[in-house]
Short mmCIF file of C-alpha atoms in Angstrom, two decimals:
data_model
loop_
_atom_site.label_atom_id
_atom_site.label_comp_id
_atom_site.label_asym_id
_atom_site.label_seq_id
_atom_site.Cartn_x
_atom_site.Cartn_y
_atom_site.Cartn_z
CA MET A 27 35.87 43.22 103.59
CA ASP A 28 33.64 41.11 101.36
CA SER A 29 35.92 41.79 98.40
CA LYS A 30 38.97 40.62 100.34
CA SER A 31 37.22 37.44 101.48
CA GLU A 32 36.18 36.70 97.91
CA LYS A 33 39.75 37.18 96.71
CA ASN A 34 41.13 34.83 99.36
CA HIS A 35 38.48 32.25 98.51
CA THR A 36 39.48 32.43 94.85
CA GLU A 37 43.14 31.84 95.74
CA VAL A 38 42.21 28.81 97.87
CA LEU A 39 40.24 27.34 94.98
CA THR A 40 43.21 27.88 92.68
CA VAL A 41 45.52 26.00 95.04
CA ASP A 42 42.92 23.26 95.47
CA ASP A 43 42.62 22.93 91.71
CA THR A 44 46.39 22.58 91.42
CA ILE A 45 46.43 19.88 94.09
CA SER A 46 43.62 18.02 92.34
CA ILE A 47 45.42 18.16 88.98
CA ILE A 48 48.68 16.89 90.44
CA ARG A 49 46.93 14.11 92.33
CA ALA A 50 45.17 13.10 89.13
CA ASP A 51 48.56 13.04 87.38
CA ASP A 52 50.00 10.84 90.12
CA ALA A 53 47.02 8.51 89.93
CA LYS A 54 47.44 8.20 86.15
CA LEU A 55 51.15 7.49 86.60
CA ALA A 56 50.29 4.79 89.15
CA GLN A 57 47.96 3.20 86.59
CA LEU A 58 50.92 3.10 84.19
CA GLY A 59 52.93 1.30 86.89
CA TYR A 60 55.19 3.96 88.36
CA LYS A 61 55.26 5.89 91.61
CA SER A 62 55.77 9.61 91.51
CA GLU A 63 59.41 10.45 92.29
CA PHE A 64 59.67 13.98 90.88
CA ARG A 65 58.07 17.25 91.87
CA ARG A 66 55.55 18.42 89.27
CA GLU A 67 56.86 21.94 88.84
CA PHE A 68 56.72 22.32 85.05
CA SER A 69 53.59 24.13 83.89
CA ARG A 70 52.08 23.65 80.43
CA LEU A 71 53.88 26.77 79.17
CA GLU A 72 57.18 25.67 80.70
CA ASN A 73 56.85 22.26 79.07
CA VAL A 74 56.37 23.91 75.66
CA ALA A 75 59.34 26.19 76.40
CA PHE A 76 61.48 23.18 77.31
CA ALA A 77 60.72 21.25 74.10
CA PHE A 78 61.19 24.40 72.00
CA SER A 79 64.48 25.26 73.74
CA ILE A 80 65.97 21.85 72.94
CA MET A 81 65.64 22.57 69.22
CA GLY A 82 67.26 26.03 69.56
CA VAL A 83 66.27 27.13 66.09
CA VAL A 84 68.64 30.06 65.45
CA ALA A 85 71.63 28.20 66.86
CA SER A 86 70.77 24.98 65.06
CA VAL A 87 70.41 26.76 61.72
CA SER A 88 73.70 28.56 62.32
CA SER A 89 75.40 25.24 63.11
CA THR A 90 74.09 23.34 60.10
CA LEU A 91 74.00 25.94 57.31
CA SER A 92 76.80 24.14 55.47
CA PHE A 93 74.59 21.11 54.78
CA GLY A 94 72.25 23.19 52.63
CA LEU A 95 75.01 25.24 51.01
CA VAL A 96 76.99 22.16 50.00
CA ASN A 97 73.99 20.10 48.90
CA GLY A 98 72.04 22.44 46.64
CA GLY A 99 73.12 25.98 47.44
CA HIS A 100 70.11 28.30 47.77
CA VAL A 101 67.65 25.52 46.90
CA GLY A 102 69.29 23.23 49.45
CA MET A 103 68.99 25.89 52.14
CA VAL A 104 65.37 26.87 51.54
CA PHE A 105 63.65 23.75 50.24
CA GLY A 106 66.05 21.31 51.85
CA TRP A 107 64.58 22.63 55.09
CA LEU A 108 60.93 22.85 54.05
CA VAL A 109 60.47 19.32 52.68
CA PRO A 110 61.55 17.39 55.82
CA CYS A 111 59.58 19.73 58.10
CA CYS A 112 56.36 18.78 56.27
CA PHE A 113 56.99 15.11 57.06
CA VAL A 114 58.29 15.52 60.61
CA ILE A 115 54.94 17.00 61.66
CA PHE A 116 53.40 13.54 61.02
CA VAL A 117 55.93 12.00 63.40
CA ALA A 118 55.18 14.69 66.00
CA LEU A 119 51.41 14.18 65.77
CA SER A 120 51.74 10.42 66.26
CA MET A 121 54.09 10.89 69.19
CA ALA A 122 51.80 13.50 70.76
CA GLU A 123 48.89 11.05 70.72
CA MET A 124 50.93 8.40 72.56
CA ALA A 125 52.34 10.91 75.06
CA SER A 126 48.80 12.03 75.88
CA SER A 127 47.71 8.45 76.46
CA MET A 128 50.78 7.39 78.48
CA PRO A 129 52.43 10.42 80.17
CA THR A 130 55.54 8.88 81.72
CA SER A 131 59.23 9.79 81.56
CA ALA A 132 59.85 6.27 80.20
CA GLY A 133 58.27 7.66 77.03
CA LEU A 134 59.00 5.88 73.79
CA TYR A 135 60.22 2.53 75.05
CA TYR A 136 57.23 2.33 77.39
CA PHE A 137 54.95 3.03 74.41
CA SER A 138 56.62 0.21 72.45
CA ALA A 139 56.20 -2.27 75.29
CA LYS A 140 52.52 -1.54 75.69
CA LEU A 141 51.69 -1.55 71.98
CA ALA A 142 53.70 -4.62 70.92
CA PRO A 143 52.34 -8.19 71.02
CA PRO A 144 52.94 -9.48 74.60
CA LYS A 145 55.50 -12.04 73.42
CA TYR A 146 57.66 -9.35 71.81
CA ALA A 147 57.03 -6.48 74.24
CA PRO A 148 60.37 -6.82 76.09
CA LEU A 149 62.33 -6.92 72.80
CA ALA A 150 60.43 -3.92 71.38
CA SER A 151 61.11 -2.01 74.57
CA TRP A 152 64.79 -3.00 74.55
CA ILE A 153 65.32 -1.86 70.94
CA THR A 154 63.49 1.42 71.42
CA GLY A 155 65.24 2.23 74.68
CA TRP A 156 68.76 1.62 73.40
CA ALA A 157 68.08 3.57 70.20
CA ASN A 158 66.73 6.48 72.21
CA VAL A 159 69.62 6.55 74.68
CA THR A 160 72.09 6.49 71.76
CA GLY A 161 70.34 9.38 70.05
CA GLN A 162 70.02 11.39 73.25
CA VAL A 163 73.69 11.15 74.21
CA THR A 164 75.04 11.90 70.72
CA LEU A 165 72.62 14.83 70.45
CA VAL A 166 74.02 16.33 73.66
CA CYS A 167 77.52 15.95 72.25
CA GLY A 168 76.54 17.38 68.85
CA ILE A 169 74.89 20.45 70.35
CA ASP A 170 77.78 21.18 72.70
CA PHE A 171 80.33 20.51 69.95
CA THR A 172 78.72 23.12 67.71
CA CYS A 173 78.56 25.48 70.68
CA ALA A 174 82.34 25.03 70.99
CA GLU A 175 82.68 25.72 67.25
CA MET A 176 80.66 28.90 67.69
CA ILE A 177 83.07 30.06 70.38
CA THR A 178 86.06 29.31 68.15
CA THR A 179 84.33 31.21 65.32
CA ALA A 180 83.94 34.23 67.62
CA ILE A 181 87.62 34.00 68.59
CA ALA A 182 88.64 33.93 64.93
CA VAL A 183 86.50 36.97 64.08
CA GLY A 184 87.55 38.86 67.22
CA THR A 185 91.23 38.43 66.36
CA ASN A 186 90.70 39.22 62.65
CA GLY A 187 91.73 35.68 61.76
CA ALA A 188 95.01 35.81 63.67
CA VAL A 189 93.85 33.03 66.00
CA ILE A 190 91.88 30.07 64.67
CA PRO A 191 91.68 27.48 67.46
CA SER A 192 92.77 23.93 66.62
CA ALA A 193 90.67 20.78 66.90
CA GLY A 194 92.34 20.11 70.24
CA ALA A 195 91.33 23.52 71.58
CA THR A 196 87.78 22.97 70.33
CA PHE A 197 87.69 19.63 72.16
CA GLY A 198 88.87 21.33 75.35
CA ILE A 199 86.09 23.94 75.05
CA LEU A 200 83.60 21.11 74.46
CA LEU A 201 84.66 19.39 77.69
CA ALA A 202 84.29 22.64 79.63
CA ILE A 203 80.78 23.18 78.23
CA LEU A 204 79.76 19.61 79.06
CA PHE A 205 81.07 19.93 82.63
CA SER A 206 79.14 23.17 83.17
CA HIS A 207 75.99 21.50 81.82
CA GLY A 208 76.46 18.68 84.29
CA ILE A 209 76.35 21.21 87.11
CA VAL A 210 73.36 23.09 85.71
CA CYS A 211 71.34 19.94 85.03
CA SER A 212 71.88 18.63 88.54
CA ALA A 213 69.80 21.50 89.92
CA ALA A 214 66.29 21.14 91.33
CA THR A 215 63.33 20.80 88.96
CA LYS A 216 61.85 24.15 90.01
CA VAL A 217 65.03 25.96 88.98
CA LEU A 218 65.13 24.20 85.61
CA ALA A 219 61.45 24.95 84.94
CA ARG A 220 61.77 28.67 85.60
CA LEU A 221 64.97 28.96 83.58
CA ASN A 222 63.20 27.61 80.50
CA LEU A 223 60.92 30.64 80.25
CA PHE A 224 64.07 32.77 80.15
CA TYR A 225 65.56 30.40 77.59
CA VAL A 226 62.64 30.60 75.18
CA ALA A 227 62.61 34.41 75.31
CA ILE A 228 66.29 34.51 74.29
CA ASN A 229 65.71 31.88 71.61
CA VAL A 230 62.78 33.61 69.90
CA GLY A 231 64.22 37.11 70.35
CA THR A 232 67.59 36.17 68.85
CA THR A 233 65.92 34.37 65.92
CA ILE A 234 63.79 37.39 65.07
CA ALA A 235 66.81 39.70 65.42
CA ALA A 236 68.81 37.48 63.04
CA ILE A 237 65.99 37.41 60.43
CA VAL A 238 65.48 41.18 60.51
CA SER A 239 69.19 42.02 60.43
CA LEU A 240 69.87 39.72 57.45
CA LEU A 241 66.96 41.16 55.47
CA VAL A 242 67.46 44.82 56.34
CA LEU A 243 71.23 45.23 56.57
CA SER A 244 72.37 43.24 53.55
CA GLY A 245 73.06 45.94 50.97
CA PRO A 246 72.18 45.75 47.26
CA ASP A 247 75.73 44.62 46.44
CA ASN A 248 75.61 41.93 49.11
CA ARG A 249 72.23 40.40 48.32
CA ALA A 250 70.98 37.60 46.07
CA SER A 251 68.11 38.27 43.71
CA THR A 252 64.69 36.85 44.57
CA SER A 253 65.04 34.34 41.76
CA ASP A 254 68.46 33.14 42.96
CA ALA A 255 67.41 33.07 46.61
CA PHE A 256 64.69 30.52 45.88
CA THR A 257 65.70 28.70 42.70
CA LEU A 258 69.50 28.72 42.22
CA PHE A 259 70.77 25.15 42.60
CA GLU A 260 74.48 24.43 43.13
CA ASN A 261 75.85 20.97 43.80
CA ASN A 262 79.02 21.44 45.85
CA SER A 263 78.96 17.93 47.31
CA GLY A 264 80.99 14.91 46.30
CA TRP A 265 77.95 13.28 44.68
CA ALA A 266 77.33 13.49 40.93
CA ASN A 267 73.56 13.00 41.19
CA ASN A 268 71.88 16.35 41.94
CA GLY A 269 68.74 14.75 43.38
CA TRP A 270 70.72 12.72 45.88
CA ALA A 271 72.85 15.72 46.79
CA PHE A 272 69.70 17.76 47.47
CA MET A 273 68.34 15.06 49.78
CA LEU A 274 71.54 15.15 51.85
CA ALA A 275 70.55 18.74 52.72
CA PHE A 276 67.74 17.16 54.77
CA THR A 277 70.35 16.42 57.47
CA ALA A 278 70.12 19.99 58.79
CA PRO A 279 66.38 20.14 59.58
CA MET A 280 66.30 16.52 60.73
CA TRP A 281 69.04 17.25 63.27
CA THR A 282 67.32 20.44 64.36
CA LEU A 283 63.92 18.74 64.71
CA THR A 284 65.03 16.24 67.33
CA GLY A 285 64.48 16.16 71.06
CA TYR A 286 60.83 17.19 71.03
CA ASP A 287 60.09 13.86 72.73
CA SER A 288 61.51 15.68 75.75
CA ALA A 289 57.96 16.84 76.47
CA ALA A 290 57.12 13.21 77.24
CA HIS A 291 60.31 12.58 79.20
CA ILE A 292 59.56 15.39 81.67
CA SER A 293 55.87 14.53 81.90
CA GLU A 294 56.41 13.15 85.41
CA GLU A 295 57.62 16.63 86.35
CA THR A 296 54.71 18.41 84.64
CA ALA A 297 51.25 19.29 85.96
CA ASN A 298 48.35 18.12 83.78
CA ALA A 299 50.86 16.10 81.75
CA ALA A 300 48.32 14.32 79.51
CA ARG A 301 47.39 17.69 78.01
CA ALA A 302 50.68 19.57 78.36
CA ALA A 303 52.97 16.98 76.72
CA PRO A 304 51.16 16.64 73.36
CA ILE A 305 50.68 20.39 73.07
CA ALA A 306 54.39 20.94 73.73
CA ILE A 307 55.40 18.36 71.09
CA VAL A 308 53.24 19.77 68.30
CA VAL A 309 53.71 23.48 69.09
CA SER A 310 57.51 23.20 69.41
CA VAL A 311 57.87 21.35 66.09
CA VAL A 312 55.63 23.76 64.17
CA ALA A 313 57.24 26.86 65.71
CA THR A 314 60.78 25.62 65.03
CA SER A 315 59.90 24.64 61.45
CA VAL A 316 58.40 28.04 60.63
CA LEU A 317 61.06 30.18 62.34
CA GLY A 318 63.87 28.09 60.86
CA TRP A 319 62.47 28.41 57.34
CA LEU A 320 62.09 32.18 57.67
CA LEU A 321 65.66 32.47 58.95
CA LEU A 322 67.00 30.41 56.04
CA ILE A 323 65.09 32.50 53.51
CA ALA A 324 66.64 35.61 55.04
CA ALA A 325 70.08 33.97 54.93
CA SER A 326 69.55 32.95 51.30
CA PHE A 327 68.97 36.59 50.34
CA ALA A 328 72.11 37.60 52.28
CA ILE A 329 74.33 35.15 50.35
CA PRO A 330 75.11 36.44 46.83
CA SER A 331 77.84 33.82 46.37
CA VAL A 332 77.60 30.35 47.89
CA SER A 333 81.18 29.49 46.93
CA ASP A 334 82.53 32.53 48.81
CA ILE A 335 80.73 31.49 52.00
CA LEU A 336 81.90 27.88 51.70
CA GLY A 337 85.46 29.13 51.19
CA THR A 338 85.57 30.91 54.57
CA ASP A 339 88.29 30.08 57.10
CA LEU A 340 85.76 30.33 59.94
CA PRO A 341 84.65 27.03 61.53
CA LEU A 342 80.98 27.81 60.81
CA PRO A 343 79.91 29.43 57.49
CA MET A 344 76.97 31.22 59.13
CA GLY A 345 79.51 33.29 61.03
CA GLN A 346 80.81 34.59 57.69
CA VAL A 347 77.27 35.42 56.56
CA PHE A 348 76.70 37.58 59.64
CA LEU A 349 80.19 39.10 59.34
CA ASN A 350 79.53 40.13 55.73
CA THR A 351 76.15 41.59 56.64
CA LEU A 352 76.69 43.17 60.07
CA GLY A 353 80.40 43.87 60.21
CA LYS A 354 82.71 42.67 62.96
CA ASN A 355 81.06 44.36 65.97
CA GLY A 356 77.52 43.63 64.87
CA MET A 357 78.36 40.03 64.08
CA LEU A 358 80.02 39.47 67.47
CA ALA A 359 77.06 41.03 69.30
CA LEU A 360 74.50 38.80 67.57
CA TRP A 361 76.80 35.79 67.60
CA SER A 362 77.19 36.04 71.38
CA MET A 363 73.41 35.70 71.70
CA ILE A 364 73.42 32.70 69.34
CA ILE A 365 76.13 31.09 71.48
CA THR A 366 73.89 31.65 74.50
CA VAL A 367 70.97 29.99 72.70
CA GLN A 368 73.12 26.98 71.80
CA TYR A 369 74.45 26.70 75.35
CA VAL A 370 70.88 26.73 76.65
CA THR A 371 69.86 24.18 74.02
CA GLY A 372 72.62 21.87 75.20
CA ALA A 373 71.55 22.26 78.82
CA ALA A 374 67.93 21.44 77.99
CA GLN A 375 68.99 18.40 75.96
CA ALA A 376 71.23 17.15 78.78
CA VAL A 377 68.23 17.31 81.12
CA ASP A 378 66.15 15.36 78.62
CA ALA A 379 68.86 12.72 78.09
CA SER A 380 69.32 12.26 81.84
CA ARG A 381 65.57 11.59 82.26
CA VAL A 382 65.73 8.95 79.53
CA VAL A 383 68.72 7.28 81.21
CA PHE A 384 66.94 7.42 84.58
CA ALA A 385 63.76 5.87 83.18
CA PHE A 386 65.61 3.11 81.32
CA ALA A 387 67.72 2.37 84.41
CA ARG A 388 64.57 2.33 86.56
CA ASP A 389 63.56 -0.73 84.54
CA ASN A 390 67.05 -2.24 85.04
CA ALA A 391 67.97 -2.05 81.34
CA LEU A 392 71.39 -0.37 81.63
CA PRO A 393 74.65 -1.69 83.06
CA GLY A 394 74.84 -0.29 86.60
CA SER A 395 71.13 0.59 86.62
CA ARG A 396 71.10 0.53 90.39
CA PHE A 397 73.36 3.57 90.44
CA TRP A 398 71.89 5.53 87.50
CA LYS A 399 68.28 5.35 88.77
CA LYS A 400 69.04 7.01 92.10
CA ILE A 401 67.28 10.29 92.84
CA ASN A 402 69.24 12.92 94.75
CA PRO A 403 67.30 13.50 97.99
CA ARG A 404 68.06 17.23 98.08
CA THR A 405 67.31 18.27 94.51
CA GLN A 406 64.97 15.34 93.70
CA THR A 407 66.64 15.00 90.30
CA PRO A 408 68.62 12.03 88.83
CA VAL A 409 72.06 13.55 89.37
CA ASN A 410 73.91 10.29 88.68
CA ALA A 411 72.11 9.91 85.35
CA VAL A 412 73.12 13.48 84.45
CA TRP A 413 76.81 12.70 84.87
CA PHE A 414 76.39 9.40 83.00
CA VAL A 415 75.22 11.43 80.00
CA ILE A 416 78.03 13.97 80.38
CA ALA A 417 80.67 11.24 80.53
CA LEU A 418 79.43 9.43 77.41
CA SER A 419 79.03 12.73 75.54
CA SER A 420 82.65 13.58 76.35
CA LEU A 421 83.72 10.26 74.87
CA CYS A 422 81.73 10.92 71.67
CA GLY A 423 83.43 14.32 71.48
CA VAL A 424 86.60 12.61 70.24
CA LEU A 425 84.89 12.67 66.83
CA GLY A 426 85.66 16.41 66.84
CA PHE A 427 89.09 15.54 65.48
CA SER A 428 87.43 14.31 62.27
CA SER A 429 86.56 16.77 59.49
CA THR A 430 83.08 15.23 59.35
CA ALA A 431 82.41 15.50 63.09
CA LEU A 432 79.01 17.19 62.79
CA THR A 433 77.90 14.86 59.98
CA SER A 434 78.73 11.87 62.18
CA LEU A 435 77.16 13.25 65.35
CA ALA A 436 74.08 14.57 63.55
CA GLY A 437 73.61 11.29 61.71
CA SER A 438 73.98 9.23 64.89
CA SER A 439 71.52 11.32 66.87
CA VAL A 440 68.89 11.45 64.12
CA ILE A 441 69.19 7.70 63.37
CA GLY A 442 69.00 6.78 67.05
CA LEU A 443 66.18 9.15 67.97
CA TYR A 444 64.01 8.66 64.91
CA THR A 445 64.36 4.86 65.15
CA SER A 446 63.02 5.15 68.68
CA TYR A 447 60.26 7.47 67.42
CA ALA A 448 59.20 5.20 64.57
CA THR A 449 59.18 1.90 66.48
CA PRO A 450 56.19 2.67 68.76
CA ILE A 451 54.43 4.48 65.89
CA PHE A 452 54.79 1.34 63.73
CA LEU A 453 53.42 -0.77 66.59
CA ARG A 454 50.60 1.73 67.08
CA ILE A 455 49.36 1.25 63.51
CA THR A 456 49.85 -2.54 63.46
CA SER A 457 49.63 -4.72 66.58
CA GLY A 458 48.60 -1.85 68.84
CA ARG A 459 45.63 -0.50 66.89
CA ASP A 460 43.16 -1.51 69.59
CA LYS A 461 45.50 -1.24 72.58
CA LEU A 462 45.94 2.53 72.85
CA VAL A 463 43.59 4.13 75.37
CA PRO A 464 43.04 7.63 73.94
CA GLY A 465 44.15 10.55 76.07
CA PRO A 466 42.91 14.15 75.80
CA PHE A 467 44.84 14.46 72.50
CA SER A 468 43.75 11.83 69.99
CA LEU A 469 44.11 11.49 66.21
CA GLY A 470 41.05 9.28 66.00
CA ARG A 471 40.57 7.73 62.55
CA TRP A 472 43.55 9.69 61.22
CA ALA A 473 46.00 7.80 63.44
CA ILE A 474 46.68 5.05 60.88
CA PRO A 475 47.41 7.22 57.79
CA VAL A 476 49.39 9.75 59.85
CA GLY A 477 51.41 6.96 61.44
CA ALA A 478 52.04 5.25 58.09
CA ILE A 479 53.46 8.44 56.58
CA ALA A 480 55.62 8.97 59.66
CA VAL A 481 57.09 5.45 59.54
CA ALA A 482 57.73 5.62 55.78
CA TRP A 483 59.56 8.93 56.15
CA VAL A 484 61.74 7.72 59.02
CA SER A 485 62.62 4.53 57.13
CA PHE A 486 63.93 6.63 54.24
CA ILE A 487 65.79 9.19 56.32
CA VAL A 488 67.54 6.63 58.55
CA VAL A 489 69.04 4.82 55.56
CA MET A 490 70.07 8.10 53.89
CA LEU A 491 71.97 9.36 56.95
CA PHE A 492 74.39 6.43 56.89
CA PHE A 493 75.86 7.68 53.60
CA PRO A 494 79.10 9.73 53.54
CA PRO A 495 79.23 13.34 52.29
CA GLY A 496 80.76 12.23 48.97
CA GLN A 497 81.03 9.19 46.72
CA THR A 498 84.66 8.62 47.68
CA THR A 499 85.75 8.86 51.28
CA THR A 500 88.81 8.68 53.52
CA VAL A 501 89.36 7.98 57.21
CA GLN A 502 89.25 11.72 57.90
CA GLU A 503 86.11 12.32 55.84
CA MET A 504 84.16 9.19 56.74
CA ASN A 505 80.64 9.37 58.21
CA TYR A 506 81.26 7.75 61.60
CA SER A 507 77.57 7.46 62.45
CA VAL A 508 77.72 3.90 61.13
CA VAL A 509 80.46 3.11 63.68
CA ILE A 510 78.49 4.56 66.60
CA ILE A 511 75.16 3.01 65.63
CA MET A 512 76.63 -0.40 64.81
CA GLY A 513 78.70 -0.36 68.00
CA VAL A 514 75.60 0.18 70.12
CA PHE A 515 73.61 -2.31 68.01
CA ILE A 516 76.21 -5.05 68.50
CA PHE A 517 76.46 -4.37 72.26
CA ALA A 518 72.68 -4.23 72.77
CA SER A 519 72.11 -7.33 70.59
CA ALA A 520 74.79 -9.35 72.36
CA SER A 521 73.42 -8.30 75.75
CA TRP A 522 69.95 -9.35 74.69
CA ILE A 523 70.95 -12.74 73.28
CA LEU A 524 73.37 -13.67 76.06
CA SER A 525 71.52 -12.30 79.05
CA ALA A 526 68.75 -9.72 78.90
CA ARG A 527 66.18 -11.90 77.10
CA LYS A 528 66.16 -14.12 80.21
CA TRP A 529 65.34 -11.37 82.71
CA PHE A 530 64.33 -8.12 80.98
CA ILE A 531 60.55 -7.86 80.90
CA GLY A 532 60.18 -4.25 79.79
CA PRO A 533 58.75 -1.52 82.02
CA VAL A 534 58.76 -2.66 85.66
CA ARG A 535 55.98 -1.62 88.03
CA ASN A 536 57.40 0.08 91.11
CA VAL A 537 54.16 1.26 92.66
CA ASP A 538 51.53 -0.28 94.88
CA ASP A 539 47.84 0.49 94.55
CA ALA A 540 48.27 3.77 96.46
CA PRO A 541 50.26 6.31 94.41
CA THR A 542 52.80 8.63 95.95
CA ASP A 543 51.54 12.21 96.07
CA SER A 544 54.13 14.44 94.43
CA PHE A 545 52.37 17.59 95.63
CA GLU A 546 52.51 16.67 99.28
CA SER A 547 56.14 15.60 98.97
CA LYS A 548 57.14 19.22 98.57
CA PRO A 549 58.77 20.75 101.60
#
């Protein structure tokens, strides 16, 4: 009897602790100026799983293998991945510190507003917000476009090359994937949180399976030597300068290592957000970097001839690598799991993008903000914002008819997202040095050097990603990221000059002194 009473008492304390944590989160959010409108049903582990799922390492590597193969061959694959990862960790650390201090779904543009000089806070917030929305939407499109390419690759292998779907068919598959993601992402927070634990298990399991199969099943006649796997450089790009060609291989890891700011964007749906968000950002980046590098090393050993892989008729060269190593049935079995990972990655990114749109609309920064900031009363999720993202991603999908579709989409998403990452970091190490109130995760005296390295790296990578794949280009082979980014820049700049500068003040408080209790709002 005593044992049972003690057990029940322990359970009550656990529930009380949870209530206290959530109330503390709501109080912190109220201090930042927002009322709690979501249910806090993401745990610390589920937040990590969410950020990790967005980067979908095995699927992202499979989608972008051609960047390394074209721009450096084996060296481009292995070291073209490693070098950027070493610098991205500086960006992640700086972002983690800010997310710990200001855990709100407004995320980056909120950070910019609070760290900028008061006179320029609205403009800093405006620039960061529009850059982030641009990156988020094009990232959703890029992920789902490569998922469509994976499906067409499977069709080509399954029919022994008899059927290779056209660009129009690929676009149709993309639209179907986007529509299904709209439905999935409109679900309640609790459903999304639990699904992410399932997602991360598939992601890690498939990555390990791919690494082991490439290392074990590639025979002696179908394997590169250790020397070639790590040191053989081949410039298959349209650039004469080998150093510049190698740097273009950075596109693959930079595209993969995006979206980890999602941990901040779902912080209003996470318990103990000030601790959970920074942990999720850092852990997801490190885990993706390490697993991706191991997978690329395994792939490098499984590719005896780079030119043969680049000459494949399959939409994605990684499909040919698995086909050569595992045979048709083995390739299709593993490839189906990689498709699942990419589908899940797209769903997670669509959730993240919808939260960014919701937060930006909540501060009246988007056309039609009144509609996009509505919360569905049944699911308590921003359903309208979800379909806003799906619609714009469908429009970006028209780039699929270009031969440089992934280059354009990857470039646009990385430029948009990393501009929004670097802006608050730059403000943190300049005008905002004394403004940041440290959260549980703090860089202390290392904040300035870490932030400086992060900003310098982003400045270089953003400029680089505007360049085309080769020195000469055509309409079909152009890098259209410049069109997307400049289009948004012109629209956002014109809106600011003609109208927004008169009324946009940055993050808008929508809470009174008494915060809404997200725990007690549960049915």
